[in-house]
């Protein structure tokens, strides 16, 4: 019963927060739509990003209040909201997004995710995502549609040149499940096979502006939670490690693309070994290194 009350209370706070913050976004989103001029966009982009960070900050308050388990976070030193970043992470649950927003809010620029094109039609939120310049992808299988997708993604990434941005890409392309893991015959114990497509698009467009790649690993030692678990206070322990890495070369040629896939596979091997250690499943597994949640404003 207590978990149900928590879920209702947190769900109500989330709903009110979403309606309130996104309602404040609408005038600026409409101004951006009907007045597509650079001076107007500079103002609207900054206001919209600030409102999105406010929305995340309020979410962080209810997440912390409902889920008292201490988070273990490391690798945040030297980050800045005034730099450009390419961010990649393993993907297990929609909770991953809440975790990264809580860890990175106001430490780096607002995270911009590659989204399925159909999400643009979600009431209110779809317009907000559009106004925030989130890239919408149709994820076509090939041919002319795939080339159109690539052009659309590059156009979206070009917009990120206007102000510091953190481009987020789940390289696995989907959430990890045992069924998907078996279907892929993945060589990793805890991960699906990574794909460089989304990262390659961002690198080709923003390579000269990117400060670094943020390689994020998330683990849930008490079990992978669902969104309802976060609402009900059943999130459990969360471990997050951020590895700041140099920006690889832009994959504009076949050889460079192969090199990038090898680079990404190397990241995934390290990530898999790290998860072995944290989850106690590897041959030399040991408890996670001690770390503390960063103290910051929500």
PDB file of C-alpha atoms in Angstrom:
ATOM      1  CA  UNK A   1       0.000   0.000   0.000  1.00  0.00           C
ATOM      2  CA  UNK A   2       2.837   2.424   0.858  1.00  0.00           C
ATOM      3  CA  UNK A   3       4.488   1.736  -2.530  1.00  0.00           C
ATOM      4  CA  UNK A   4       1.158   2.449  -4.256  1.00  0.00           C
ATOM      5  CA  UNK A   5       0.812   5.754  -2.411  1.00  0.00           C
ATOM      6  CA  UNK A   6       4.364   6.674  -3.423  1.00  0.00           C
ATOM      7  CA  UNK A   7       3.579   5.828  -7.032  1.00  0.00           C
ATOM      8  CA  UNK A   8       0.451   7.978  -7.044  1.00  0.00           C
ATOM      9  CA  UNK A   9       2.204  10.904  -5.342  1.00  0.00           C
ATOM     10  CA  UNK A  10       5.255  10.777  -7.608  1.00  0.00           C
ATOM     11  CA  UNK A  11       3.098  10.303 -10.685  1.00  0.00           C
ATOM     12  CA  UNK A  12       1.077  13.371  -9.716  1.00  0.00           C
ATOM     13  CA  UNK A  13       4.208  15.468  -9.198  1.00  0.00           C
ATOM     14  CA  UNK A  14       5.587  14.282 -12.551  1.00  0.00           C
ATOM     15  CA  UNK A  15       2.323  15.086 -14.329  1.00  0.00           C
ATOM     16  CA  UNK A  16       2.040  18.559 -12.799  1.00  0.00           C
ATOM     17  CA  UNK A  17       5.707  19.245 -13.477  1.00  0.00           C
ATOM     18  CA  UNK A  18       5.335  18.167 -17.097  1.00  0.00           C
ATOM     19  CA  UNK A  19       2.176  20.189 -17.722  1.00  0.00           C
ATOM     20  CA  UNK A  20       3.615  23.255 -15.959  1.00  0.00           C
ATOM     21  CA  UNK A  21       7.064  23.332 -17.533  1.00  0.00           C
ATOM     22  CA  UNK A  22       5.928  22.303 -20.997  1.00  0.00           C
ATOM     23  CA  UNK A  23       3.121  24.892 -20.921  1.00  0.00           C
ATOM     24  CA  UNK A  24       5.775  27.532 -20.247  1.00  0.00           C
ATOM     25  CA  UNK A  25       7.697  26.167 -23.255  1.00  0.00           C
ATOM     26  CA  UNK A  26       4.811  26.528 -25.712  1.00  0.00           C
ATOM     27  CA  UNK A  27       5.031  30.313 -26.364  1.00  0.00           C
ATOM     28  CA  UNK A  28       8.750  30.025 -27.066  1.00  0.00           C
ATOM     29  CA  UNK A  29       8.243  26.911 -29.219  1.00  0.00           C
ATOM     30  CA  UNK A  30       5.619  28.738 -31.288  1.00  0.00           C
ATOM     31  CA  UNK A  31       7.878  31.790 -31.591  1.00  0.00           C
ATOM     32  CA  UNK A  32      10.635  29.514 -32.859  1.00  0.00           C
ATOM     33  CA  UNK A  33       8.206  27.980 -35.370  1.00  0.00           C
ATOM     34  CA  UNK A  34       6.797  31.205 -36.858  1.00  0.00           C
ATOM     35  CA  UNK A  35       9.916  33.390 -36.521  1.00  0.00           C
ATOM     36  CA  UNK A  36      12.795  31.215 -37.815  1.00  0.00           C
ATOM     37  CA  UNK A  37      15.415  33.947 -37.565  1.00  0.00           C
ATOM     38  CA  UNK A  38      18.814  33.536 -35.924  1.00  0.00           C
ATOM     39  CA  UNK A  39      18.374  36.255 -33.214  1.00  0.00           C
ATOM     40  CA  UNK A  40      14.990  34.806 -32.219  1.00  0.00           C
ATOM     41  CA  UNK A  41      16.343  31.258 -32.148  1.00  0.00           C
ATOM     42  CA  UNK A  42      19.259  32.259 -29.926  1.00  0.00           C
ATOM     43  CA  UNK A  43      16.825  33.540 -27.311  1.00  0.00           C
ATOM     44  CA  UNK A  44      14.228  30.776 -27.617  1.00  0.00           C
ATOM     45  CA  UNK A  45      16.837  27.999 -27.582  1.00  0.00           C
ATOM     46  CA  UNK A  46      18.315  29.237 -24.306  1.00  0.00           C
ATOM     47  CA  UNK A  47      14.948  29.726 -22.623  1.00  0.00           C
ATOM     48  CA  UNK A  48      13.694  26.324 -23.781  1.00  0.00           C
ATOM     49  CA  UNK A  49      16.859  24.590 -22.522  1.00  0.00           C
ATOM     50  CA  UNK A  50      16.552  26.355 -19.152  1.00  0.00           C
ATOM     51  CA  UNK A  51      12.917  25.233 -18.795  1.00  0.00           C
ATOM     52  CA  UNK A  52      13.886  21.653 -19.705  1.00  0.00           C
ATOM     53  CA  UNK A  53      16.606  21.732 -17.032  1.00  0.00           C
ATOM     54  CA  UNK A  54      14.034  23.021 -14.545  1.00  0.00           C
ATOM     55  CA  UNK A  55      11.743  20.101 -15.454  1.00  0.00           C
ATOM     56  CA  UNK A  56      14.633  17.664 -14.898  1.00  0.00           C
ATOM     57  CA  UNK A  57      15.559  19.347 -11.613  1.00  0.00           C
ATOM     58  CA  UNK A  58      12.035  18.926 -10.231  1.00  0.00           C
ATOM     59  CA  UNK A  59      11.997  15.297 -11.371  1.00  0.00           C
ATOM     60  CA  UNK A  60      15.271  14.775  -9.541  1.00  0.00           C
ATOM     61  CA  UNK A  61      13.625  15.945  -6.308  1.00  0.00           C
ATOM     62  CA  UNK A  62      10.868  13.327  -6.376  1.00  0.00           C
ATOM     63  CA  UNK A  63      13.244  10.602  -7.559  1.00  0.00           C
ATOM     64  CA  UNK A  64      15.567  11.331  -4.615  1.00  0.00           C
ATOM     65  CA  UNK A  65      12.695  11.588  -2.122  1.00  0.00           C
ATOM     66  CA  UNK A  66      11.022   8.350  -3.232  1.00  0.00           C
ATOM     67  CA  UNK A  67      14.235   6.335  -3.667  1.00  0.00           C
ATOM     68  CA  UNK A  68      16.564   6.861  -0.687  1.00  0.00           C
ATOM     69  CA  UNK A  69      19.182   4.282  -1.745  1.00  0.00           C
ATOM     70  CA  UNK A  70      22.520   6.049  -2.230  1.00  0.00           C
ATOM     71  CA  UNK A  71      23.831   6.236  -5.774  1.00  0.00           C
ATOM     72  CA  UNK A  72      27.470   5.527  -6.625  1.00  0.00           C
ATOM     73  CA  UNK A  73      28.633   7.988  -9.279  1.00  0.00           C
ATOM     74  CA  UNK A  74      32.165   8.590 -10.564  1.00  0.00           C
ATOM     75  CA  UNK A  75      33.913  10.361 -13.423  1.00  0.00           C
ATOM     76  CA  UNK A  76      32.158  13.743 -13.395  1.00  0.00           C
ATOM     77  CA  UNK A  77      35.281  15.818 -12.803  1.00  0.00           C
ATOM     78  CA  UNK A  78      36.060  18.532 -15.333  1.00  0.00           C
ATOM     79  CA  UNK A  79      32.697  18.544 -17.127  1.00  0.00           C
ATOM     80  CA  UNK A  80      31.209  21.868 -18.214  1.00  0.00           C
ATOM     81  CA  UNK A  81      27.818  23.090 -19.521  1.00  0.00           C
ATOM     82  CA  UNK A  82      29.753  25.307 -21.962  1.00  0.00           C
ATOM     83  CA  UNK A  83      31.261  22.421 -23.959  1.00  0.00           C
ATOM     84  CA  UNK A  84      29.964  20.070 -26.661  1.00  0.00           C
ATOM     85  CA  UNK A  85      29.858  16.333 -25.875  1.00  0.00           C
ATOM     86  CA  UNK A  86      28.949  13.085 -27.575  1.00  0.00           C
ATOM     87  CA  UNK A  87      27.455  10.733 -24.972  1.00  0.00           C
ATOM     88  CA  UNK A  88      26.944   6.985 -25.267  1.00  0.00           C
ATOM     89  CA  UNK A  89      25.642   4.497 -22.716  1.00  0.00           C
ATOM     90  CA  UNK A  90      24.461   0.922 -22.276  1.00  0.00           C
ATOM     91  CA  UNK A  91      20.669   0.635 -22.352  1.00  0.00           C
ATOM     92  CA  UNK A  92      18.578  -1.567 -20.053  1.00  0.00           C
ATOM     93  CA  UNK A  93      15.460   0.408 -19.131  1.00  0.00           C
ATOM     94  CA  UNK A  94      13.684   3.717 -19.693  1.00  0.00           C
ATOM     95  CA  UNK A  95      15.018   4.512 -16.215  1.00  0.00           C
ATOM     96  CA  UNK A  96      18.443   4.955 -17.856  1.00  0.00           C
ATOM     97  CA  UNK A  97      17.232   8.326 -19.170  1.00  0.00           C
ATOM     98  CA  UNK A  98      16.137   9.477 -15.714  1.00  0.00           C
ATOM     99  CA  UNK A  99      19.487   8.357 -14.303  1.00  0.00           C
ATOM    100  CA  UNK A 100      21.538  10.261 -16.869  1.00  0.00           C
ATOM    101  CA  UNK A 101      19.385  13.357 -16.547  1.00  0.00           C
ATOM    102  CA  UNK A 102      19.861  13.297 -12.770  1.00  0.00           C
ATOM    103  CA  UNK A 103      23.630  12.769 -13.023  1.00  0.00           C
ATOM    104  CA  UNK A 104      24.300  15.310 -15.789  1.00  0.00           C
ATOM    105  CA  UNK A 105      21.706  18.038 -15.198  1.00  0.00           C
ATOM    106  CA  UNK A 106      23.452  21.447 -15.281  1.00  0.00           C
ATOM    107  CA  UNK A 107      26.862  19.714 -15.327  1.00  0.00           C
ATOM    108  CA  UNK A 108      26.826  19.423 -19.127  1.00  0.00           C
ATOM    109  CA  UNK A 109      24.433  20.884 -21.726  1.00  0.00           C
ATOM    110  CA  UNK A 110      20.950  19.427 -22.011  1.00  0.00           C
ATOM    111  CA  UNK A 111      21.083  15.867 -23.364  1.00  0.00           C
ATOM    112  CA  UNK A 112      19.617  15.575 -26.890  1.00  0.00           C
ATOM    113  CA  UNK A 113      18.440  12.069 -27.803  1.00  0.00           C
ATOM    114  CA  UNK A 114      17.846  10.482 -31.209  1.00  0.00           C
ATOM    115  CA  UNK A 115      14.121   9.707 -31.113  1.00  0.00           C
ATOM    116  CA  UNK A 116      11.785   7.594 -33.216  1.00  0.00           C
ATOM    117  CA  UNK A 117       9.948   9.842 -35.672  1.00  0.00           C
ATOM    118  CA  UNK A 118       6.536   8.670 -34.397  1.00  0.00           C
ATOM    119  CA  UNK A 119       7.231  10.321 -31.022  1.00  0.00           C
ATOM    120  CA  UNK A 120       6.835  13.758 -32.571  1.00  0.00           C
ATOM    121  CA  UNK A 121       3.073  13.127 -32.455  1.00  0.00           C
ATOM    122  CA  UNK A 122       2.969  12.623 -28.667  1.00  0.00           C
ATOM    123  CA  UNK A 123       0.724  15.432 -27.338  1.00  0.00           C
ATOM    124  CA  UNK A 124       2.606  18.410 -25.854  1.00  0.00           C
ATOM    125  CA  UNK A 125       5.844  16.473 -25.311  1.00  0.00           C
ATOM    126  CA  UNK A 126       6.346  15.911 -29.046  1.00  0.00           C
ATOM    127  CA  UNK A 127       6.213  19.644 -29.719  1.00  0.00           C
ATOM    128  CA  UNK A 128       8.585  20.272 -26.818  1.00  0.00           C
ATOM    129  CA  UNK A 129      11.070  17.726 -28.190  1.00  0.00           C
ATOM    130  CA  UNK A 130      10.846  19.387 -31.611  1.00  0.00           C
ATOM    131  CA  UNK A 131      11.405  22.824 -30.071  1.00  0.00           C
ATOM    132  CA  UNK A 132      14.444  21.498 -28.205  1.00  0.00           C
ATOM    133  CA  UNK A 133      15.884  20.233 -31.536  1.00  0.00           C
ATOM    134  CA  UNK A 134      15.823  16.547 -30.615  1.00  0.00           C
ATOM    135  CA  UNK A 135      16.693  14.578 -33.799  1.00  0.00           C
ATOM    136  CA  UNK A 136      13.758  12.468 -35.041  1.00  0.00           C
ATOM    137  CA  UNK A 137      14.738   9.339 -36.982  1.00  0.00           C
ATOM    138  CA  UNK A 138      12.511   7.038 -39.063  1.00  0.00           C
ATOM    139  CA  UNK A 139      15.124   4.242 -38.733  1.00  0.00           C
ATOM    140  CA  UNK A 140      14.534   2.970 -42.255  1.00  0.00           C
ATOM    141  CA  UNK A 141      16.085  -0.305 -43.359  1.00  0.00           C
ATOM    142  CA  UNK A 142      17.845   1.031 -46.429  1.00  0.00           C
ATOM    143  CA  UNK A 143      17.586   2.716 -49.822  1.00  0.00           C
ATOM    144  CA  UNK A 144      16.256   6.224 -50.415  1.00  0.00           C
ATOM    145  CA  UNK A 145      14.483   6.357 -47.033  1.00  0.00           C
ATOM    146  CA  UNK A 146      17.716   5.600 -45.211  1.00  0.00           C
ATOM    147  CA  UNK A 147      19.512   8.362 -47.121  1.00  0.00           C
ATOM    148  CA  UNK A 148      16.681  10.748 -46.258  1.00  0.00           C
ATOM    149  CA  UNK A 149      17.055   9.758 -42.606  1.00  0.00           C
ATOM    150  CA  UNK A 150      20.779  10.492 -42.757  1.00  0.00           C
ATOM    151  CA  UNK A 151      20.171  13.929 -44.278  1.00  0.00           C
ATOM    152  CA  UNK A 152      17.575  14.691 -41.600  1.00  0.00           C
ATOM    153  CA  UNK A 153      19.944  13.589 -38.832  1.00  0.00           C
ATOM    154  CA  UNK A 154      22.766  15.730 -40.203  1.00  0.00           C
ATOM    155  CA  UNK A 155      20.422  18.722 -40.455  1.00  0.00           C
ATOM    156  CA  UNK A 156      19.426  18.204 -36.820  1.00  0.00           C
ATOM    157  CA  UNK A 157      23.053  17.962 -35.723  1.00  0.00           C
ATOM    158  CA  UNK A 158      23.865  21.163 -37.642  1.00  0.00           C
ATOM    159  CA  UNK A 159      21.460  22.981 -35.317  1.00  0.00           C
ATOM    160  CA  UNK A 160      23.598  21.897 -32.371  1.00  0.00           C
ATOM    161  CA  UNK A 161      26.344  24.253 -33.547  1.00  0.00           C
ATOM    162  CA  UNK A 162      24.335  27.233 -32.296  1.00  0.00           C
ATOM    163  CA  UNK A 163      24.896  26.504 -28.611  1.00  0.00           C
ATOM    164  CA  UNK A 164      26.723  23.887 -26.472  1.00  0.00           C
ATOM    165  CA  UNK A 165      24.992  20.523 -26.749  1.00  0.00           C
ATOM    166  CA  UNK A 166      25.350  16.969 -25.471  1.00  0.00           C
ATOM    167  CA  UNK A 167      24.273  14.518 -28.187  1.00  0.00           C
ATOM    168  CA  UNK A 168      23.117  11.259 -26.621  1.00  0.00           C
ATOM    169  CA  UNK A 169      23.134   7.951 -28.488  1.00  0.00           C
ATOM    170  CA  UNK A 170      22.337   4.473 -27.181  1.00  0.00           C
ATOM    171  CA  UNK A 171      24.733   2.574 -29.440  1.00  0.00           C
ATOM    172  CA  UNK A 172      22.926  -0.735 -28.887  1.00  0.00           C
ATOM    173  CA  UNK A 173      19.856   0.794 -30.531  1.00  0.00           C
ATOM    174  CA  UNK A 174      17.414  -0.897 -28.153  1.00  0.00           C
ATOM    175  CA  UNK A 175      17.077  -1.988 -24.543  1.00  0.00           C
ATOM    176  CA  UNK A 176      18.930  -5.106 -23.430  1.00  0.00           C
ATOM    177  CA  UNK A 177      16.857  -8.248 -22.876  1.00  0.00           C
ATOM    178  CA  UNK A 178      18.008 -11.873 -22.633  1.00  0.00           C
ATOM    179  CA  UNK A 179      15.962 -12.641 -25.760  1.00  0.00           C
ATOM    180  CA  UNK A 180      17.664  -9.931 -27.837  1.00  0.00           C
ATOM    181  CA  UNK A 181      21.038 -10.956 -26.423  1.00  0.00           C
ATOM    182  CA  UNK A 182      20.500 -14.566 -27.528  1.00  0.00           C
ATOM    183  CA  UNK A 183      19.118 -13.553 -30.922  1.00  0.00           C
ATOM    184  CA  UNK A 184      22.203 -11.456 -31.650  1.00  0.00           C
ATOM    185  CA  UNK A 185      24.588 -14.073 -30.249  1.00  0.00           C
ATOM    186  CA  UNK A 186      26.234 -11.079 -28.613  1.00  0.00           C
ATOM    187  CA  UNK A 187      29.893 -11.612 -27.640  1.00  0.00           C
ATOM    188  CA  UNK A 188      29.292  -9.531 -24.489  1.00  0.00           C
ATOM    189  CA  UNK A 189      27.878 -10.882 -21.254  1.00  0.00           C
ATOM    190  CA  UNK A 190      25.771  -7.842 -20.301  1.00  0.00           C
ATOM    191  CA  UNK A 191      25.450  -5.897 -23.561  1.00  0.00           C
ATOM    192  CA  UNK A 192      24.031  -6.039 -27.040  1.00  0.00           C
ATOM    193  CA  UNK A 193      26.218  -5.441 -30.091  1.00  0.00           C
ATOM    194  CA  UNK A 194      26.885  -1.685 -30.514  1.00  0.00           C
ATOM    195  CA  UNK A 195      26.240   0.142 -33.792  1.00  0.00           C
ATOM    196  CA  UNK A 196      28.054   3.292 -34.784  1.00  0.00           C
ATOM    197  CA  UNK A 197      25.427   4.835 -37.103  1.00  0.00           C
ATOM    198  CA  UNK A 198      24.015   7.536 -34.831  1.00  0.00           C
ATOM    199  CA  UNK A 199      27.395   8.384 -33.375  1.00  0.00           C
ATOM    200  CA  UNK A 200      28.898   8.572 -36.863  1.00  0.00           C
ATOM    201  CA  UNK A 201      26.316  11.154 -37.929  1.00  0.00           C
ATOM    202  CA  UNK A 202      27.070  13.337 -34.924  1.00  0.00           C
ATOM    203  CA  UNK A 203      30.818  12.974 -35.451  1.00  0.00           C
ATOM    204  CA  UNK A 204      30.637  13.892 -39.130  1.00  0.00           C
ATOM    205  CA  UNK A 205      28.662  17.040 -38.327  1.00  0.00           C
ATOM    206  CA  UNK A 206      30.153  18.234 -35.031  1.00  0.00           C
ATOM    207  CA  UNK A 207      33.652  16.723 -34.983  1.00  0.00           C
ATOM    208  CA  UNK A 208      35.457  20.075 -34.830  1.00  0.00           C
ATOM    209  CA  UNK A 209      33.298  21.306 -31.930  1.00  0.00           C
ATOM    210  CA  UNK A 210      33.145  18.241 -29.698  1.00  0.00           C
ATOM    211  CA  UNK A 211      35.183  18.460 -26.508  1.00  0.00           C
ATOM    212  CA  UNK A 212      35.128  14.723 -25.766  1.00  0.00           C
ATOM    213  CA  UNK A 213      33.106  11.522 -25.776  1.00  0.00           C
ATOM    214  CA  UNK A 214      31.406  10.640 -22.492  1.00  0.00           C
ATOM    215  CA  UNK A 215      31.272   6.846 -22.217  1.00  0.00           C
ATOM    216  CA  UNK A 216      28.632   6.101 -19.552  1.00  0.00           C
ATOM    217  CA  UNK A 217      28.092   2.745 -17.856  1.00  0.00           C
ATOM    218  CA  UNK A 218      24.993   2.170 -15.694  1.00  0.00           C
ATOM    219  CA  UNK A 219      24.378  -0.843 -13.451  1.00  0.00           C
ATOM    220  CA  UNK A 220      21.464  -1.802 -11.212  1.00  0.00           C
ATOM    221  CA  UNK A 221      22.837  -4.340  -8.705  1.00  0.00           C
ATOM    222  CA  UNK A 222      19.369  -4.936  -7.194  1.00  0.00           C
ATOM    223  CA  UNK A 223      17.816  -5.716 -10.589  1.00  0.00           C
ATOM    224  CA  UNK A 224      16.933  -3.642 -13.648  1.00  0.00           C
ATOM    225  CA  UNK A 225      14.044  -1.359 -12.610  1.00  0.00           C
ATOM    226  CA  UNK A 226      11.048  -0.255 -14.631  1.00  0.00           C
ATOM    227  CA  UNK A 227       9.674   3.278 -14.705  1.00  0.00           C
ATOM    228  CA  UNK A 228       6.917   2.235 -12.287  1.00  0.00           C
ATOM    229  CA  UNK A 229       9.616   0.970  -9.893  1.00  0.00           C
ATOM    230  CA  UNK A 230      11.138   4.464  -9.862  1.00  0.00           C
ATOM    231  CA  UNK A 231       7.725   5.977  -9.096  1.00  0.00           C
ATOM    232  CA  UNK A 232       7.055   3.445  -6.327  1.00  0.00           C
ATOM    233  CA  UNK A 233      10.438   3.868  -4.623  1.00  0.00           C
ATOM    234  CA  UNK A 234      11.799   0.498  -5.752  1.00  0.00           C
ATOM    235  CA  UNK A 235      14.685   1.838  -7.813  1.00  0.00           C
ATOM    236  CA  UNK A 236      17.312   0.228  -5.578  1.00  0.00           C
ATOM    237  CA  UNK A 237      21.028   0.899  -5.881  1.00  0.00           C
ATOM    238  CA  UNK A 238      22.371   2.659  -8.959  1.00  0.00           C
ATOM    239  CA  UNK A 239      26.006   2.684 -10.086  1.00  0.00           C
ATOM    240  CA  UNK A 240      27.140   5.133 -12.761  1.00  0.00           C
ATOM    241  CA  UNK A 241      30.630   5.567 -14.183  1.00  0.00           C
ATOM    242  CA  UNK A 242      31.532   8.250 -16.725  1.00  0.00           C
ATOM    243  CA  UNK A 243      34.701   7.764 -18.748  1.00  0.00           C
ATOM    244  CA  UNK A 244      35.811  10.861 -20.636  1.00  0.00           C
ATOM    245  CA  UNK A 245      37.457   9.828 -23.911  1.00  0.00           C
ATOM    246  CA  UNK A 246      39.088  11.645 -26.846  1.00  0.00           C
ATOM    247  CA  UNK A 247      36.916  12.241 -29.886  1.00  0.00           C
ATOM    248  CA  UNK A 248      37.699   9.639 -32.586  1.00  0.00           C
ATOM    249  CA  UNK A 249      38.179  10.571 -36.226  1.00  0.00           C
ATOM    250  CA  UNK A 250      35.091  11.378 -38.279  1.00  0.00           C
ATOM    251  CA  UNK A 251      34.059   8.154 -40.122  1.00  0.00           C
ATOM    252  CA  UNK A 252      33.789   9.593 -43.642  1.00  0.00           C
ATOM    253  CA  UNK A 253      35.463   6.683 -45.475  1.00  0.00           C
ATOM    254  CA  UNK A 254      35.022   2.923 -45.382  1.00  0.00           C
ATOM    255  CA  UNK A 255      38.351   2.398 -43.600  1.00  0.00           C
ATOM    256  CA  UNK A 256      37.512   5.067 -41.062  1.00  0.00           C
ATOM    257  CA  UNK A 257      34.102   3.495 -40.457  1.00  0.00           C
ATOM    258  CA  UNK A 258      35.761   0.147 -39.769  1.00  0.00           C
ATOM    259  CA  UNK A 259      38.151   1.851 -37.370  1.00  0.00           C
ATOM    260  CA  UNK A 260      35.252   3.471 -35.557  1.00  0.00           C
ATOM    261  CA  UNK A 261      33.434   0.155 -35.190  1.00  0.00           C
ATOM    262  CA  UNK A 262      36.618  -1.328 -33.700  1.00  0.00           C
ATOM    263  CA  UNK A 263      36.886   1.677 -31.357  1.00  0.00           C
ATOM    264  CA  UNK A 264      33.275   1.209 -30.266  1.00  0.00           C
ATOM    265  CA  UNK A 265      33.782  -2.528 -29.765  1.00  0.00           C
ATOM    266  CA  UNK A 266      36.739  -1.702 -27.521  1.00  0.00           C
ATOM    267  CA  UNK A 267      34.557   0.570 -25.402  1.00  0.00           C
ATOM    268  CA  UNK A 268      31.985  -2.194 -25.104  1.00  0.00           C
ATOM    269  CA  UNK A 269      34.569  -4.761 -24.002  1.00  0.00           C
ATOM    270  CA  UNK A 270      35.689  -2.430 -21.204  1.00  0.00           C
ATOM    271  CA  UNK A 271      32.078  -1.707 -20.282  1.00  0.00           C
ATOM    272  CA  UNK A 272      31.234  -5.404 -20.138  1.00  0.00           C
ATOM    273  CA  UNK A 273      34.199  -6.077 -17.851  1.00  0.00           C
ATOM    274  CA  UNK A 274      33.145  -3.190 -15.614  1.00  0.00           C
ATOM    275  CA  UNK A 275      29.621  -4.598 -15.350  1.00  0.00           C
ATOM    276  CA  UNK A 276      31.080  -8.020 -14.500  1.00  0.00           C
ATOM    277  CA  UNK A 277      32.841  -6.426 -11.546  1.00  0.00           C
ATOM    278  CA  UNK A 278      29.873  -4.401 -10.344  1.00  0.00           C
ATOM    279  CA  UNK A 279      27.334  -7.201 -10.671  1.00  0.00           C
ATOM    280  CA  UNK A 280      29.618  -9.911  -9.300  1.00  0.00           C
ATOM    281  CA  UNK A 281      29.364 -12.123 -12.396  1.00  0.00           C
ATOM    282  CA  UNK A 282      32.923 -12.100 -13.733  1.00  0.00           C
ATOM    283  CA  UNK A 283      35.732 -14.521 -12.992  1.00  0.00           C
ATOM    284  CA  UNK A 284      37.507 -11.905 -10.844  1.00  0.00           C
ATOM    285  CA  UNK A 285      34.431 -10.063  -9.630  1.00  0.00           C
ATOM    286  CA  UNK A 286      34.655  -7.918  -6.550  1.00  0.00           C
ATOM    287  CA  UNK A 287      32.423  -5.270  -4.955  1.00  0.00           C
ATOM    288  CA  UNK A 288      32.143  -1.975  -6.787  1.00  0.00           C
ATOM    289  CA  UNK A 289      34.699   0.675  -5.991  1.00  0.00           C
ATOM    290  CA  UNK A 290      33.392   3.110  -3.370  1.00  0.00           C
ATOM    291  CA  UNK A 291      31.992   6.304  -4.808  1.00  0.00           C
ATOM    292  CA  UNK A 292      29.432   8.855  -3.758  1.00  0.00           C
ATOM    293  CA  UNK A 293      26.631  10.640  -5.428  1.00  0.00           C
ATOM    294  CA  UNK A 294      27.657  14.135  -6.510  1.00  0.00           C
ATOM    295  CA  UNK A 295      26.298  16.971  -4.408  1.00  0.00           C
ATOM    296  CA  UNK A 296      24.640  19.493  -6.664  1.00  0.00           C
ATOM    297  CA  UNK A 297      21.516  21.532  -7.101  1.00  0.00           C
ATOM    298  CA  UNK A 298      18.687  19.416  -8.573  1.00  0.00           C
TER     299      UNK A 298
END
